[in-house]
Short mmCIF file of C-alpha atoms and ligand atoms in Angstrom, two decimals:
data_model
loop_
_atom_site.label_atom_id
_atom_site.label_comp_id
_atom_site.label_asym_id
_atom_site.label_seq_id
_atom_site.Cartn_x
_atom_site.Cartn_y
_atom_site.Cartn_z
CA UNK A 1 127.15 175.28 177.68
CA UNK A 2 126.50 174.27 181.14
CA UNK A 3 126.85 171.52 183.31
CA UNK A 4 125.11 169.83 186.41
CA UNK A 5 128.24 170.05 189.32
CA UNK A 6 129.72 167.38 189.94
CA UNK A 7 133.12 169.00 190.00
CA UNK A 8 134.03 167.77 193.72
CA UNK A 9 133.54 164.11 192.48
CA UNK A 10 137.18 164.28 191.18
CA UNK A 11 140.86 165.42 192.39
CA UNK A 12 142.21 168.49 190.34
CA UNK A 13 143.80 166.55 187.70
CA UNK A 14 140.59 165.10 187.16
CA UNK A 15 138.76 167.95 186.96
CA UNK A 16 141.21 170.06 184.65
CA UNK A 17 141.00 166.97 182.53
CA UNK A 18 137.27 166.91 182.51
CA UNK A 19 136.97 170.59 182.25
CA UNK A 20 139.24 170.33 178.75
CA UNK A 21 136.87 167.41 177.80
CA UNK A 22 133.53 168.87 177.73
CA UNK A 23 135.02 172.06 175.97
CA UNK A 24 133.45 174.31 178.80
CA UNK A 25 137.58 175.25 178.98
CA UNK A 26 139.52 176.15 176.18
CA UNK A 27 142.77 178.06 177.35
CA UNK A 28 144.23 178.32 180.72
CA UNK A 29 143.02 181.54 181.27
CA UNK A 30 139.14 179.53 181.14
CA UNK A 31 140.45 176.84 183.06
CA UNK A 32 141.56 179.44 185.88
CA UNK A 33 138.49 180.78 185.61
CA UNK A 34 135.81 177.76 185.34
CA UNK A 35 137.77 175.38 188.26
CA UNK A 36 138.67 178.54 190.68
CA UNK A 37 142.45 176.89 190.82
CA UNK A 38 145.19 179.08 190.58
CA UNK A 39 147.21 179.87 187.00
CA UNK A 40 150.19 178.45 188.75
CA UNK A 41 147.60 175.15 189.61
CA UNK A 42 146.43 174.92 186.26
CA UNK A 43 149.59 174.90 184.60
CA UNK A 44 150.96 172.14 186.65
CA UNK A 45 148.02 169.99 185.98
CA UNK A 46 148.54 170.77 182.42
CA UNK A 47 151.89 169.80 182.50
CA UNK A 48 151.07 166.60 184.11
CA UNK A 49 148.22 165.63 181.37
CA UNK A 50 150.97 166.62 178.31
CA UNK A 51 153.39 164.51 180.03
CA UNK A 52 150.41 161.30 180.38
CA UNK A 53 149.05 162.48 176.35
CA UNK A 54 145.62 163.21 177.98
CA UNK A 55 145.52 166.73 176.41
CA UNK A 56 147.37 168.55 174.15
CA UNK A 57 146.93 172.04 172.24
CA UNK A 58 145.31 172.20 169.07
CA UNK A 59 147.97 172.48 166.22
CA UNK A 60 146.43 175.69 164.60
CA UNK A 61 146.85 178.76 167.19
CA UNK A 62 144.61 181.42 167.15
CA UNK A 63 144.22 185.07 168.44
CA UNK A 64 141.85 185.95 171.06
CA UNK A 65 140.63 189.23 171.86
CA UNK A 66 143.87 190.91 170.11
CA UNK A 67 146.21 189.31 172.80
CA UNK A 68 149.05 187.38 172.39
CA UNK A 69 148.63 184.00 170.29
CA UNK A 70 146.72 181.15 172.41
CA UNK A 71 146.75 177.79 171.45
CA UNK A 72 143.49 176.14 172.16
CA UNK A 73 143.26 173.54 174.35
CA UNK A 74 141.72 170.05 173.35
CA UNK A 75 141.98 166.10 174.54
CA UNK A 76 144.05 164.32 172.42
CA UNK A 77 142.38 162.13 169.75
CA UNK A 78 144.63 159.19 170.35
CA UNK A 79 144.85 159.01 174.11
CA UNK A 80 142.36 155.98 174.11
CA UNK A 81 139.96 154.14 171.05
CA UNK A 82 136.38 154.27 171.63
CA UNK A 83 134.12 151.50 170.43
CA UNK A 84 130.66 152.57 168.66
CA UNK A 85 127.87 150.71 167.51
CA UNK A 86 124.69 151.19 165.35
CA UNK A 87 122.45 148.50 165.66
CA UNK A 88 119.29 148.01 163.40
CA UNK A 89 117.62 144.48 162.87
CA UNK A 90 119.27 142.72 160.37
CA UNK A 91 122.33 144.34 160.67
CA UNK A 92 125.02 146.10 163.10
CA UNK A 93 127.24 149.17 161.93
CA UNK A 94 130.17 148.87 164.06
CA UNK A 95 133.36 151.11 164.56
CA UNK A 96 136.88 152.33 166.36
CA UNK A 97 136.65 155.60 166.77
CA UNK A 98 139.11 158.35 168.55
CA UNK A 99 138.24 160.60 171.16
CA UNK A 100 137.66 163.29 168.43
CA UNK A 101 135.32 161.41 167.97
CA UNK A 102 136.42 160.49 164.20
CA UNK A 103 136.13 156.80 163.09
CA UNK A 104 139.26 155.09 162.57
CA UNK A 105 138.32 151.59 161.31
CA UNK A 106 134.81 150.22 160.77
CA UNK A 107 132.71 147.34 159.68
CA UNK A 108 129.09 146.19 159.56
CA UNK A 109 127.94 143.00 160.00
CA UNK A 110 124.92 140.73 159.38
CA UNK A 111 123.06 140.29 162.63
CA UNK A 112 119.66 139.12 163.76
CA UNK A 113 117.89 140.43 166.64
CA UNK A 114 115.60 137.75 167.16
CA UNK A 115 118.64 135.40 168.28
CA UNK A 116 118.41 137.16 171.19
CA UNK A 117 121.27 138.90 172.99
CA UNK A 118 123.56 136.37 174.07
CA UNK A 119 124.11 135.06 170.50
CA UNK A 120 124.21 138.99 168.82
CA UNK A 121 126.37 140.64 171.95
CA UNK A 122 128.82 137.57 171.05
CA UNK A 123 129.13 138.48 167.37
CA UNK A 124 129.29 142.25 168.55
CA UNK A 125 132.69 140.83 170.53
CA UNK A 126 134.28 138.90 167.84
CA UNK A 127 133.98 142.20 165.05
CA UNK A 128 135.45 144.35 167.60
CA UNK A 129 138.25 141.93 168.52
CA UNK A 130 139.03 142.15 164.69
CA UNK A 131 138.53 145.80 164.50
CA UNK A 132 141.27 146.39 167.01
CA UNK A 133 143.34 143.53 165.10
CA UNK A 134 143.36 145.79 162.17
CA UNK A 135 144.31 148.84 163.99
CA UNK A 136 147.08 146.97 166.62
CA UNK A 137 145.03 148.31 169.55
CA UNK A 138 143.89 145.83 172.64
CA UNK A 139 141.10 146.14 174.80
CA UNK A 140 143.39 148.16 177.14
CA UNK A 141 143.51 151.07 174.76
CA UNK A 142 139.53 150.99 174.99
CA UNK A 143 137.92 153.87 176.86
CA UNK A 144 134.50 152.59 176.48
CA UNK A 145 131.47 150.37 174.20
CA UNK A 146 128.50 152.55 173.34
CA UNK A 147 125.95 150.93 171.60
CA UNK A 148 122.77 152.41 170.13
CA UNK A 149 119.60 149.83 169.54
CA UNK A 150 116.36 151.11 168.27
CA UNK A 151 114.45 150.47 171.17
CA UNK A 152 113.56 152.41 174.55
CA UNK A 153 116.51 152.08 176.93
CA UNK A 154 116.69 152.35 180.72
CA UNK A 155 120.25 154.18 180.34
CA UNK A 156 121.37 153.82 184.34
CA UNK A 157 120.62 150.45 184.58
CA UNK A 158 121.99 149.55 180.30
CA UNK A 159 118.83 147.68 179.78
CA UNK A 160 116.24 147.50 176.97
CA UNK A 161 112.82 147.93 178.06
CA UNK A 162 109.75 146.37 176.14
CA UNK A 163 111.26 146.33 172.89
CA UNK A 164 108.76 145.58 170.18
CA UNK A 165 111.22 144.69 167.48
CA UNK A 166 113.53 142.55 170.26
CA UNK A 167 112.60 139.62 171.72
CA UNK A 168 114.22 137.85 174.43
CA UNK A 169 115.91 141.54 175.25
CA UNK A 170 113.61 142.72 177.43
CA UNK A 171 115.74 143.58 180.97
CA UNK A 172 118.70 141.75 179.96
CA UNK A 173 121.95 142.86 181.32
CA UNK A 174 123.24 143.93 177.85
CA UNK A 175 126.16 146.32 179.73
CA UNK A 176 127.09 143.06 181.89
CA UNK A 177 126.81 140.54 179.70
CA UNK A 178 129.64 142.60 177.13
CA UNK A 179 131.54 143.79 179.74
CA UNK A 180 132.15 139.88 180.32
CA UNK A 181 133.35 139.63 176.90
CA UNK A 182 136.50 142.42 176.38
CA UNK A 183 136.40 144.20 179.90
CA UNK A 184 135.64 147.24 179.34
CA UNK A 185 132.62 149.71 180.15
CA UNK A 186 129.44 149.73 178.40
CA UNK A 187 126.96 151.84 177.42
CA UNK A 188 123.42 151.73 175.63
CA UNK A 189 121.48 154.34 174.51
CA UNK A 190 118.29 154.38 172.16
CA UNK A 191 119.63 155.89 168.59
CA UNK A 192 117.26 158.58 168.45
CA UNK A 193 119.19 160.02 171.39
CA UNK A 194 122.39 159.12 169.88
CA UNK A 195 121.54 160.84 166.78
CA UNK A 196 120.45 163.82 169.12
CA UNK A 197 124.01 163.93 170.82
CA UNK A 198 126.07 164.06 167.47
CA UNK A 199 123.61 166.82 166.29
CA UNK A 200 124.06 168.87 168.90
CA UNK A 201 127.61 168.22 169.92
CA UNK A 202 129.06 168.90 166.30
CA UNK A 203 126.86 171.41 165.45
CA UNK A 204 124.60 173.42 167.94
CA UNK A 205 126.35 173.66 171.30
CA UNK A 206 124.83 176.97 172.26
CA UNK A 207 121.54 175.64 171.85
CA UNK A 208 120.02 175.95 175.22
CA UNK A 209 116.94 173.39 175.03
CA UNK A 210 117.22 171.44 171.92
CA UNK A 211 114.92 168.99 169.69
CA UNK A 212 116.04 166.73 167.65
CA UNK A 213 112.90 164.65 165.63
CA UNK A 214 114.23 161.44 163.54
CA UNK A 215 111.61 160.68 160.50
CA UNK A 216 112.34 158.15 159.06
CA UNK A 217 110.57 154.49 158.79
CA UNK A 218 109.36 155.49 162.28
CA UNK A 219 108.93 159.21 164.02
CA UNK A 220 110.99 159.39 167.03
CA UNK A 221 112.92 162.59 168.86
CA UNK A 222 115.80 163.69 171.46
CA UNK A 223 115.38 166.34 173.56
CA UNK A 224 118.90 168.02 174.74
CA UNK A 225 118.70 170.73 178.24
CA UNK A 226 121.26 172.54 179.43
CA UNK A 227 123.81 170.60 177.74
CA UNK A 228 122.77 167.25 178.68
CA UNK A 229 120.57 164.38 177.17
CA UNK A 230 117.13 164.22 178.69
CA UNK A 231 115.72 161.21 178.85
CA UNK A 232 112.39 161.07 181.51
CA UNK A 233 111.79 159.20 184.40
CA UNK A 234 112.14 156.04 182.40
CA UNK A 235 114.29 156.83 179.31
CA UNK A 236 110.88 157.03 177.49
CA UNK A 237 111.20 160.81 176.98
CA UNK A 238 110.55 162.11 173.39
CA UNK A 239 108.92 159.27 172.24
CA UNK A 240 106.49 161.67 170.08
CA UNK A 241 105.52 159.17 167.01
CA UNK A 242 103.24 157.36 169.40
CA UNK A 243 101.23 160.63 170.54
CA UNK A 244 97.30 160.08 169.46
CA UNK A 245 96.64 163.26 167.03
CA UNK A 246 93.28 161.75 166.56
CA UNK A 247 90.94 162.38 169.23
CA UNK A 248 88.88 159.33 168.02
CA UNK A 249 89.63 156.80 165.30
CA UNK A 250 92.41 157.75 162.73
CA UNK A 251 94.81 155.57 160.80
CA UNK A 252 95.42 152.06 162.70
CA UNK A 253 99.43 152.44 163.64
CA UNK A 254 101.71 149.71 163.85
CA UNK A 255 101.41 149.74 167.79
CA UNK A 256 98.11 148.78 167.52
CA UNK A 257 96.29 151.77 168.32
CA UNK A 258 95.00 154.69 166.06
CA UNK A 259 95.66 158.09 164.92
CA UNK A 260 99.31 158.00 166.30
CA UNK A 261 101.45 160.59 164.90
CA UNK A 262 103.40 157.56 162.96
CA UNK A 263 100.62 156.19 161.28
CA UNK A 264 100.03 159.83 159.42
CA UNK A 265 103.78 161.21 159.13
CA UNK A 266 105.99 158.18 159.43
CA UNK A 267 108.04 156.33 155.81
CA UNK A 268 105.87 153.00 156.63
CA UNK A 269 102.59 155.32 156.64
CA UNK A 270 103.69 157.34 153.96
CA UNK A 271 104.39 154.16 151.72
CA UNK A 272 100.96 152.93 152.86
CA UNK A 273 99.43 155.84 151.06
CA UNK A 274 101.37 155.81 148.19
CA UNK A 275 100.89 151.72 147.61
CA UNK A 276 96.86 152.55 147.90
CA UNK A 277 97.73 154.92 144.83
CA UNK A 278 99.25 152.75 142.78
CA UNK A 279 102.80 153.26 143.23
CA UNK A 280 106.07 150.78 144.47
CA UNK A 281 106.63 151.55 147.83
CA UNK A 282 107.65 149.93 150.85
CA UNK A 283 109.63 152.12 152.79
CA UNK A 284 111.03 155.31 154.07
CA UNK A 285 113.66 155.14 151.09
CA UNK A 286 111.35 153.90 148.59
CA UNK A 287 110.00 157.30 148.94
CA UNK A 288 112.41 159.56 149.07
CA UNK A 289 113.47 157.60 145.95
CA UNK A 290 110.08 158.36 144.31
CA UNK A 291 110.07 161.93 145.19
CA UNK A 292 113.61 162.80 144.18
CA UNK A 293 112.22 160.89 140.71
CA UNK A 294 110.03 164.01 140.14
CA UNK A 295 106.64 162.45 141.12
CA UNK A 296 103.99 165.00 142.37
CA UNK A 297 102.02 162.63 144.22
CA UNK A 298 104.80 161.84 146.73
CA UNK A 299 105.91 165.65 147.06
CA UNK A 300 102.31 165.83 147.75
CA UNK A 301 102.28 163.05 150.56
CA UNK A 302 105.33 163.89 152.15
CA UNK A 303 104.28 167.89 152.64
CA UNK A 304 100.63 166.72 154.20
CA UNK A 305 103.49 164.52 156.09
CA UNK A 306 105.36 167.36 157.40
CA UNK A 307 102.08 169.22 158.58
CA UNK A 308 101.15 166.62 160.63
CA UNK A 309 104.51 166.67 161.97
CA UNK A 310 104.46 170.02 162.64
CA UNK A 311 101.18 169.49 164.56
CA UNK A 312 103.08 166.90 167.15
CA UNK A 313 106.51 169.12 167.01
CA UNK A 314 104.46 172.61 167.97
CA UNK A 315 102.81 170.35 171.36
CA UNK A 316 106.54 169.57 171.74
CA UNK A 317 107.13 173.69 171.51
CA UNK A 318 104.35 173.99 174.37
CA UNK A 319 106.07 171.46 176.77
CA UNK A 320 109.64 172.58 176.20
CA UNK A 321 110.37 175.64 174.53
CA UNK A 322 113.43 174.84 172.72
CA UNK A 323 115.65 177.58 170.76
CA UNK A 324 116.42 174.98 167.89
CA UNK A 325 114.65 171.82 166.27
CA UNK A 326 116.52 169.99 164.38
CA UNK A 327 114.76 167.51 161.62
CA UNK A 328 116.77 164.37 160.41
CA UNK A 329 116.11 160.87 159.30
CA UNK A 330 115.59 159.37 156.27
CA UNK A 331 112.49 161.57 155.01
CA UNK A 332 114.35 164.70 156.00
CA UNK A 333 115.93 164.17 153.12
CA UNK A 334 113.06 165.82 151.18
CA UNK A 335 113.87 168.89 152.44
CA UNK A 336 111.71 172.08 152.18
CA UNK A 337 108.89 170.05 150.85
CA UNK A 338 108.52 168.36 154.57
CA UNK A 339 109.81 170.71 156.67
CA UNK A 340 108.73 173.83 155.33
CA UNK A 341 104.96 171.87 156.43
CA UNK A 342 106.32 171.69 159.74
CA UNK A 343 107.58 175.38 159.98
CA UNK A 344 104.17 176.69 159.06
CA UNK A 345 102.01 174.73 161.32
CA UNK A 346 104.60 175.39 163.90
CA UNK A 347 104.17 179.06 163.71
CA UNK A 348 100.35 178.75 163.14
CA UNK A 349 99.98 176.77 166.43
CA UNK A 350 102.99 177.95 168.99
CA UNK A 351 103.34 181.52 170.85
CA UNK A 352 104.94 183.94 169.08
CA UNK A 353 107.32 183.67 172.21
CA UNK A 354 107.98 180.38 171.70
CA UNK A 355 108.32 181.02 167.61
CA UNK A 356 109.99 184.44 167.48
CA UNK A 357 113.78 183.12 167.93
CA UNK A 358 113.14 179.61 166.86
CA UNK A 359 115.32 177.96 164.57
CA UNK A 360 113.41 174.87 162.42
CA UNK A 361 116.07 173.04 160.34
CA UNK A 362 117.57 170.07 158.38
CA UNK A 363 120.08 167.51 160.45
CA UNK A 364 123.52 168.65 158.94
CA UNK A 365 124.94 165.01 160.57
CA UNK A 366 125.40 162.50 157.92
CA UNK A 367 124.46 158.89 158.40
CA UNK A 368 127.72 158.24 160.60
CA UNK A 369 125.07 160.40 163.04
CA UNK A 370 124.41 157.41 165.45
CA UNK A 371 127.50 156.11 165.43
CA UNK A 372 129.59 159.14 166.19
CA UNK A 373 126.98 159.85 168.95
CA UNK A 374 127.31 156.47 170.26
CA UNK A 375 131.38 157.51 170.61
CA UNK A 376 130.26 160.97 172.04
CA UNK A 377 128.16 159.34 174.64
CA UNK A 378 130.91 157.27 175.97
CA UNK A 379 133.85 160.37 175.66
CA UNK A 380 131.24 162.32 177.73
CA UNK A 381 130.84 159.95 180.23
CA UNK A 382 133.88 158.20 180.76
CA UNK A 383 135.81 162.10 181.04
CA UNK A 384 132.87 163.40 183.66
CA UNK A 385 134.41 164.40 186.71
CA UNK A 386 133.28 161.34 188.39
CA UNK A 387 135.42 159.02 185.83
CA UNK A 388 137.81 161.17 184.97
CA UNK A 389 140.33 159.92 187.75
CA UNK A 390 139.78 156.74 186.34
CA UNK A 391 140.24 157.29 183.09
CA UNK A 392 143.67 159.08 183.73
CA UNK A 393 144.38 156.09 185.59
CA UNK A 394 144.00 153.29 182.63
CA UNK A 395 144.95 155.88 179.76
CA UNK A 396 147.75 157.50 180.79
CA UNK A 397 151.09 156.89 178.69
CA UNK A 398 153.05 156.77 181.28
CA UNK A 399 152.68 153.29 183.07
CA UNK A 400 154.53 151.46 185.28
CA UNK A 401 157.89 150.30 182.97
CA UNK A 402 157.50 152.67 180.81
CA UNK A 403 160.89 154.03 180.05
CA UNK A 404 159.91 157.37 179.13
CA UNK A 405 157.54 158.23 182.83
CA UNK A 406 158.63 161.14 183.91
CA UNK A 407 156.59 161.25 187.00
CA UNK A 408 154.07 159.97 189.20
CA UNK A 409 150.65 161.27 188.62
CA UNK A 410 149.25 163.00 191.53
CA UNK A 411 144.92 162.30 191.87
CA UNK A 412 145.47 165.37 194.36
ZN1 ZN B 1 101.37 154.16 167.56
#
């Protein structure tokens, strides 16, 4: 995996620390080689982040190469609590999670968008002051808030921008107006790309160029390069369920105009189908619920689903040549019968460049997928080499009156 360079941003602790963090370092001998510091270097930095329970080595050892035993290294899961948050309309999935990132405590709570975000970020405050209740942990033990909403986000400057489903968000300082609340730093992030992150992170970290395509209720997707979320000009980047497939007309989509991808491949346009024929559906789980019932009609809907799909995802092969899409969401949950449409028309309509190494498969992420990205945005960016100082700073162990500092941290 690679990274943009941004290694002078932080002292030598802070880069060893970082280094560890985004797994590009393993062992010393990696550390040597990735930072350029000496073995002697690198070991006294290690020492150092033992000492503050920054890092540790993983408890299994394991053999590389045939040389001696080498413990891996790894940050250690309970150096600081990371707050994570799903957010839908009517309701918020919230959690504590470690810096694995594996949830430690969670809740989800009743919420209305519509309030508006002073009224929802509050309730978002009080469930996470209770969260941390349960576990004994305080807002000092928090290394960050990342919250996913299901809207297009302007990540640099933590804003929602034209949100249809939000009103009353639009440009609001949602990163401000929370860090008011428990004092700590914020981050939002549009799900799809959350759900992108865990993907990848937990499951395809060699992937070079990576797509991610959430169909569910709506079609959305991620787009992952060199390691590292893209997200456009804008943060609009992969927003593929609006892209007109119909050169005139089509099916009217819930955006207002016609022959989006959505209003062919999406659960709301699916249901539509299946409610003209008769059937009970309303959305994305009503069919899946229908299919996995044994009716044809549905299997039949959701494979003329996936070949559209596969229309919008080969364009996507065009722009970006990616070495692995990745297909999750609620109606992935059909399996073959949507995405084996998408593989064909993939193959029918991309180079065989583009096709011959190309892997086209099923999310393996569960539905914690946005949440634990939502976590694995915030680990990623609190630990970059241009927070890591920082971080060591508020999450060492070893603070002033502790009795058991050993030494002063050097941010040399
Ligand atoms: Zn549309």
């Amino acid at each position: 995996m690679t990274r943009a360079d941004d290694s002078t941003a932080a002292s030598g602790l802070g880069l060893v620390l970082s280094r560890v963090a985004d797994g590009t370092a393993q062992s010393r001998a990696e550390l040597v080689s990735v930072t350029g510091f000496s073995r002697t270097t690198v070991g006294q930095y290690l020492t150092q982040l033992f000492a503050a329970g920054l890092v540790e080595e993983a408890p299994e050892g394991m053999r590389r190469g045939g040389g001696r035993p080498s413990r891996l290294l790894r940050l250690a899961p309970d150096a600081a609590v990371v707050l994570a948050a799903d957010i839908g309309e009517t309701h918020a999935r919230l959690a504590v999670t470690d810096l694995t990132p594996a949830i430690l405590a969670e809740n989800t709570i009743a919420i209305d968008l519509k309030d508006g975000p002073i009224i929802v970020l509050a309730q978002l405050a009080d469930a996470y002051r209770a969260l941390l209740r349960t576990l004994r942990q305080n807002a000092r033990d928090v290394l960050g808030i990342g919250l996913g909403l299901p809207a297009p986000v302007d990540h640099a400057g933590g804003r929602i921008v034209g949100p249809s489903v939000m009103p009353g968000w639009d440009d609001f300082d949602i990163c401000g107006c929370l860090t008011t609340h428990l004092g700590v730093p914020v981050l939002v992030e549009n799900d799809v790309n959350l759900m992108t992150l865990s993907e990848f992170r937990a499951f395809w970290p060699d992937a070079a160029q990576f797509l991610f395509v959430k169909a569910g209720t709506g079609i959305g997707s991620g787009i992952v390069t060199d390691g590292r979320l893209y997200r456009g000009a804008q943060g609009a980047a992969g927003d593929i369920g609006h892209m007109q497939l119909d050169r005139t007309g089509g099916p009217l989509c819930r955006c207002g105009k016609q022959g989006c991808l959505e209003a062919h491949a999406a659960g709301w346009a699916v249901a539509r189908d299946l409610r003209a024929e008769g059937l009970l559906a309303q959305t994305a789980r009503d069919v899946l619920r229908l299919m996995q019932a044994g009716n044809s009609a549905t299997a039949l809907r959701l494979h003329e689903a996936g070949l559209v799909l596969g229309d919008a995802v080969a364009n996507t092969v065009s722009v970006l040549n990616p070495s692995a899409i990745v297909i999750g969401g609620m109606l992935a949950e059909a399996g073959e019968t949507l995405i084996s449409g998408i593989r064909s028309r993939v193959q029918e309509r991309s180079l065989p460049l583009a096709f011959r190494h190309l892997s086209i498969q099923r999310a393996r992420s569960g539905s914690d997928a946005g949440l634990l990205g939502a976590a694995r945005l915030v680990i990623d960016t609190r630990l970059q080499p241009r927070h890591a100082d920082a971080t060591i700073a508020a999450h060492s162990r070893f603070k002033p009156g502790s009795r058991t500092r050993p030494q002063k941290l050097r941010l040399v």
